[in-house]
Short mmCIF file of C-alpha atoms and ligand atoms in Angstrom, two decimals:
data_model
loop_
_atom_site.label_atom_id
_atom_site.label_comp_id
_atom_site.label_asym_id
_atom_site.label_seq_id
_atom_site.Cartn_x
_atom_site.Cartn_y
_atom_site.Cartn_z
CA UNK A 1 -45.29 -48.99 29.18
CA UNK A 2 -44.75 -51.58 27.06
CA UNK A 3 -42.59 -54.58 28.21
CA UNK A 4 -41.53 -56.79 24.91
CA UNK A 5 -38.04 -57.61 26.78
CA UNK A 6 -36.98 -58.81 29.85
CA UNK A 7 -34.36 -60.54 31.44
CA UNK A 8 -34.44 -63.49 33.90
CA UNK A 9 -30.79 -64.82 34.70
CA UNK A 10 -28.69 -64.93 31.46
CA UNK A 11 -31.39 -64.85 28.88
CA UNK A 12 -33.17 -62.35 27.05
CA UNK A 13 -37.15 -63.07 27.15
CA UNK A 14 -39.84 -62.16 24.85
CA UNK A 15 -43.35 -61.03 25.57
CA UNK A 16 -45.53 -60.83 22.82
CA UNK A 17 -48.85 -61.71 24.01
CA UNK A 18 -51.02 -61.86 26.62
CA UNK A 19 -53.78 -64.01 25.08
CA UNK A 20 -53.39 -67.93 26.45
CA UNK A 21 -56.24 -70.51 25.87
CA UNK A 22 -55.53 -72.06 29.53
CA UNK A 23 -55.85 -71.17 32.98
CA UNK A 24 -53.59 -72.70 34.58
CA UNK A 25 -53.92 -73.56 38.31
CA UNK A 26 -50.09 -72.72 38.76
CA UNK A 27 -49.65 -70.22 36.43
CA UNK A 28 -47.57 -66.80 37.47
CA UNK A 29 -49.99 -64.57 36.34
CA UNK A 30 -52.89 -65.66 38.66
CA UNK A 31 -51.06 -63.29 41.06
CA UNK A 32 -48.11 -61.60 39.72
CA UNK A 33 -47.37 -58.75 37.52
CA UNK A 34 -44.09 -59.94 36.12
CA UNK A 35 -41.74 -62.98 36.39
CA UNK A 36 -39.80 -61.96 39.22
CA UNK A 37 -38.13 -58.28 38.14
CA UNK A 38 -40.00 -54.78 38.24
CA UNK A 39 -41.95 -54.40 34.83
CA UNK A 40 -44.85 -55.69 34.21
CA UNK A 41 -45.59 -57.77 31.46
CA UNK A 42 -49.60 -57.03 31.01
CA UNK A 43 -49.71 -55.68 27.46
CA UNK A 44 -51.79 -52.18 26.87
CA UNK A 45 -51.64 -54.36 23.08
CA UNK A 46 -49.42 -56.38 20.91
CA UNK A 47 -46.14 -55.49 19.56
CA UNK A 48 -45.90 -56.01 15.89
CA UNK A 49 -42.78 -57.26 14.40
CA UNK A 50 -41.81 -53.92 13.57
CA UNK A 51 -41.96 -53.35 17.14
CA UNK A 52 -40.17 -56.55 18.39
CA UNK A 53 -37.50 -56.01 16.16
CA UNK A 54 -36.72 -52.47 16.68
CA UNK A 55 -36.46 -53.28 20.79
CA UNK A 56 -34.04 -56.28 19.96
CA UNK A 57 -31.64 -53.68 18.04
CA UNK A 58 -30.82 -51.99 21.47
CA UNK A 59 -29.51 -54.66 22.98
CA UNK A 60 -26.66 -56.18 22.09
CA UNK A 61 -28.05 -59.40 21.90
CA UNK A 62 -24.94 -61.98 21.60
CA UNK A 63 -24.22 -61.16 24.88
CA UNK A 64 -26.88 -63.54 25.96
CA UNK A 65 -26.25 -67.17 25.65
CA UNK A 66 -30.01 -67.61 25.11
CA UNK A 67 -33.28 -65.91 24.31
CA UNK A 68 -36.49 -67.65 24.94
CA UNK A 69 -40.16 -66.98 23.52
CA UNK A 70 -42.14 -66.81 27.00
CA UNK A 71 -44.01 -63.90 28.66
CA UNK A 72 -47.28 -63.55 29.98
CA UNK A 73 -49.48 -65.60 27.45
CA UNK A 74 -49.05 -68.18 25.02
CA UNK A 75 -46.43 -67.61 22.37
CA UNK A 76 -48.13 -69.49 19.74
CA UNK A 77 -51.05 -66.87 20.09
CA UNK A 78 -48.56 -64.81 18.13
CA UNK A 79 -47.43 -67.25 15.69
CA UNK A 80 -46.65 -65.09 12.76
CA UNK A 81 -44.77 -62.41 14.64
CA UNK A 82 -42.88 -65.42 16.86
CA UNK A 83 -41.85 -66.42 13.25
CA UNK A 84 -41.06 -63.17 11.93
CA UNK A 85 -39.08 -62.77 14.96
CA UNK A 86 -37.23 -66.20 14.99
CA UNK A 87 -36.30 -66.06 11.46
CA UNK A 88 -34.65 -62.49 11.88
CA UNK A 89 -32.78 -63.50 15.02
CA UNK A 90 -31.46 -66.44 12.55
CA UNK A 91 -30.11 -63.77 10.57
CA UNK A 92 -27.31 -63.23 12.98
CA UNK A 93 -27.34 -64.50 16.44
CA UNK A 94 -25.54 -67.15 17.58
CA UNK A 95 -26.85 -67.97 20.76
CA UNK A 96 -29.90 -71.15 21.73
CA UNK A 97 -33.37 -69.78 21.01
CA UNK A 98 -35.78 -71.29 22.79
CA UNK A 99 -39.56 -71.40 22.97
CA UNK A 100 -41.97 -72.19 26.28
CA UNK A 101 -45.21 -73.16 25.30
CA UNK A 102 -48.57 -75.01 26.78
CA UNK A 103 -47.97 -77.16 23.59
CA UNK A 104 -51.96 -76.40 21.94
CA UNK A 105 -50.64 -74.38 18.91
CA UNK A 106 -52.55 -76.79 16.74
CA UNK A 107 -55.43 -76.00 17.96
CA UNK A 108 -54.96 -72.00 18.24
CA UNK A 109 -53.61 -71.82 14.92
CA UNK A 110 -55.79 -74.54 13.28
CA UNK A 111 -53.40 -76.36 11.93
CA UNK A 112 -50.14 -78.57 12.68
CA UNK A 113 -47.73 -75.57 13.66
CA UNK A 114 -44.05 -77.76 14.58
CA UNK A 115 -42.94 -77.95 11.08
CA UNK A 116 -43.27 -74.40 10.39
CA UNK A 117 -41.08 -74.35 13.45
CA UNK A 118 -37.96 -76.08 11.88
CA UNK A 119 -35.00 -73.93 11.61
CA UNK A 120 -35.88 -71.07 13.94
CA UNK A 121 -36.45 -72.91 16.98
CA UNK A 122 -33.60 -74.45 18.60
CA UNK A 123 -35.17 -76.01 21.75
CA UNK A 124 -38.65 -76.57 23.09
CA UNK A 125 -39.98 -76.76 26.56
CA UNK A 126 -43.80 -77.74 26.22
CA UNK A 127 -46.00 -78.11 29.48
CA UNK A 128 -47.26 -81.33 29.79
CA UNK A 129 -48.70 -80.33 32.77
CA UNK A 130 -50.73 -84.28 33.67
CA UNK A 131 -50.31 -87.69 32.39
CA UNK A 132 -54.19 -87.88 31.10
CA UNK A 133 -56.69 -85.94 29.51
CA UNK A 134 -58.98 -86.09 32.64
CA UNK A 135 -56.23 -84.45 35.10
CA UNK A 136 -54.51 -81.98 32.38
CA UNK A 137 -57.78 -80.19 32.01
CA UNK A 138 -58.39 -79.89 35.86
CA UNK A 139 -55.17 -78.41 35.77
CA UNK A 140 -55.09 -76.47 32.97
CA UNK A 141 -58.69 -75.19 32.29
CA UNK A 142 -58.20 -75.03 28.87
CA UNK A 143 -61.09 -73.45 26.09
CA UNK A 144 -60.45 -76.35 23.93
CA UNK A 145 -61.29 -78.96 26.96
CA UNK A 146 -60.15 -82.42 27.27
CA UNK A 147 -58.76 -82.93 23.36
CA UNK A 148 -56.01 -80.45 24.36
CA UNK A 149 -53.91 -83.32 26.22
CA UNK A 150 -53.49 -85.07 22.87
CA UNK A 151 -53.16 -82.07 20.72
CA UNK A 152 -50.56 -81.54 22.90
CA UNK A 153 -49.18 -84.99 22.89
CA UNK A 154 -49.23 -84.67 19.27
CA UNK A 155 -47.36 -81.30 18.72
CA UNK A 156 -44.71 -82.83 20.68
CA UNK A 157 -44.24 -85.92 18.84
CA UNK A 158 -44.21 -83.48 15.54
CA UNK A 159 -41.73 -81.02 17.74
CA UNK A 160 -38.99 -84.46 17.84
CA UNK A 161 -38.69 -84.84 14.00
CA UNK A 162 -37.57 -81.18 13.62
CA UNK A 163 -36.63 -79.01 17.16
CA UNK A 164 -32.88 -80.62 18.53
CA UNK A 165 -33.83 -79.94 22.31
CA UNK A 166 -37.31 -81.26 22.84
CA UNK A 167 -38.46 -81.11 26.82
CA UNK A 168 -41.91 -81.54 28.56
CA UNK A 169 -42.59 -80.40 32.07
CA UNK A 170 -44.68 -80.87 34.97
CA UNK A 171 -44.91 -78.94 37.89
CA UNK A 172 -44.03 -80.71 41.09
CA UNK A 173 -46.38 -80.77 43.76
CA UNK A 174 -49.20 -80.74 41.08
CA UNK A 175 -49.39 -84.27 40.36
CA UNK A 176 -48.59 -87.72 42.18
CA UNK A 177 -45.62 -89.25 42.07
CA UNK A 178 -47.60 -92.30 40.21
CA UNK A 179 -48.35 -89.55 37.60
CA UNK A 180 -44.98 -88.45 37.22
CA UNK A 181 -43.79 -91.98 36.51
CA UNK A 182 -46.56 -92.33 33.78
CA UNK A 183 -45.13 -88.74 32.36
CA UNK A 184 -41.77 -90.49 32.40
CA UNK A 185 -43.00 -93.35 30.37
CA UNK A 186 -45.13 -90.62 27.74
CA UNK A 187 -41.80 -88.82 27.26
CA UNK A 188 -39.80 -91.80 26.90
CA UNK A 189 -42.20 -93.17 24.32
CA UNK A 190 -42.03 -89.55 22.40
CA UNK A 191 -38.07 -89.77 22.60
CA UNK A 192 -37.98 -86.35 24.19
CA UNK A 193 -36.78 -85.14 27.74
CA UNK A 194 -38.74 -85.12 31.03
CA UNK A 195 -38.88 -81.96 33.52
CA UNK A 196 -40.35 -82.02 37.09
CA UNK A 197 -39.92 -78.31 37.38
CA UNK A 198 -40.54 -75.99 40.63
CA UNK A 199 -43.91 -74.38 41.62
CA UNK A 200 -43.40 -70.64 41.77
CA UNK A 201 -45.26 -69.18 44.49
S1 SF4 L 1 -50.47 -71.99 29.62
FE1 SF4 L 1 -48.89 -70.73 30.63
S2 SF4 L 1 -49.63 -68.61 30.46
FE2 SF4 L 1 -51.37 -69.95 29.99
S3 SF4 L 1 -52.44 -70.14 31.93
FE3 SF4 L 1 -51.05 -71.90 31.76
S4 SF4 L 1 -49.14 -71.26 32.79
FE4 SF4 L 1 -50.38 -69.41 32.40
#
């Protein structure tokens, strides 16, 4: 079965991918299935927007304050259909949209990705994951190696000129407290929010 929905607390999530450039040391699916509820979110393929669409048009989605591009992979592996989607959901919801992402969209899309962004993404959280090249790849593992700290640097910086809610996370326990000050000091430079958020076991 296919699982392009699913809910965790009030919002509606979207899982349109499975593919993710990173291997993150903390990441859910090194040993889960799903994020918590009973599907699983391991794609036999990926939904087109065909697909995606016709499973958001039985729900009523304005009952949910927020839906958020997530899942079990990168959402910027699925760029076009994340845009497709967005821009649809523009159309006529009226809730926050939302969009978790390891931030490297650059480099899986080959070009600078935020712009294309503006308008159908109302807030951002991108994982910053480390306060230096050297300690995000240890953390992250990802294909594109040790550039992929300020590609992700980067798409944030572009993310502030045209996303309202712009936030990049850590995951406590991960890093030192001396590194979480030196996050503190990126984001405050980048003019966007700061998150020490919770390791999921
Ligand atoms: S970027 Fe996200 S999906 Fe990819 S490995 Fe890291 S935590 Fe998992």
């Amino acid at each position: 079965m296919q699982t392009i929905l699913y809910e965790v607390k009030n919002g509606l999530y979207l899982n349109l991918t499975n593919r993710c450039p990173c291997n993150c040391s903390f990441c859910l699916r090194q040993n889960h299935d799903d994020p918590g509820n009973e599907e699983s979110l391991w794609l036999d393929r990926e939904p087109t927007f065909a697909e995606v669409k016709a499973a958001l048009k039985e729900r009523d989605l304005n009952q949910y304050p927020e839906i958020v591009f997530c899942g079990f992979g990168e959402p910027l592996e699925a760029f076009d259909v994340l845009k497709a989607t967005a821009a649809y959901l523009k159309t006529f919801y009226q809730g926050n949209i939302r969009l978790n992402t390891n931030g490297l969209g650059d480099l899986i899309v080959g070009r600078p990705v935020a712009g294309e962004l503006k308008g159908l993404i109302d807030a951002v959280s991108i994982s910053l994951n480390a306060a230096d090249a050297k300690t995000y790849q240890a953390i992250s593992d990802s294909c594109f190696g040790e550039k992929s700290f300020d590609a992700v640097l980067s798409f944030a910086a572009d993310c502030a000129k045209v996303i309202p809610e712009v936030t990049l996370t850590t995951v406590a326990t991960t890093i030192s407290k001396e590194d979480e000050k030196r996050c503190a000091a990126l984001c405050a430079e980048l003019g966007v929010t700061y998150r020490i958020r919770s390791y999921i076991e």
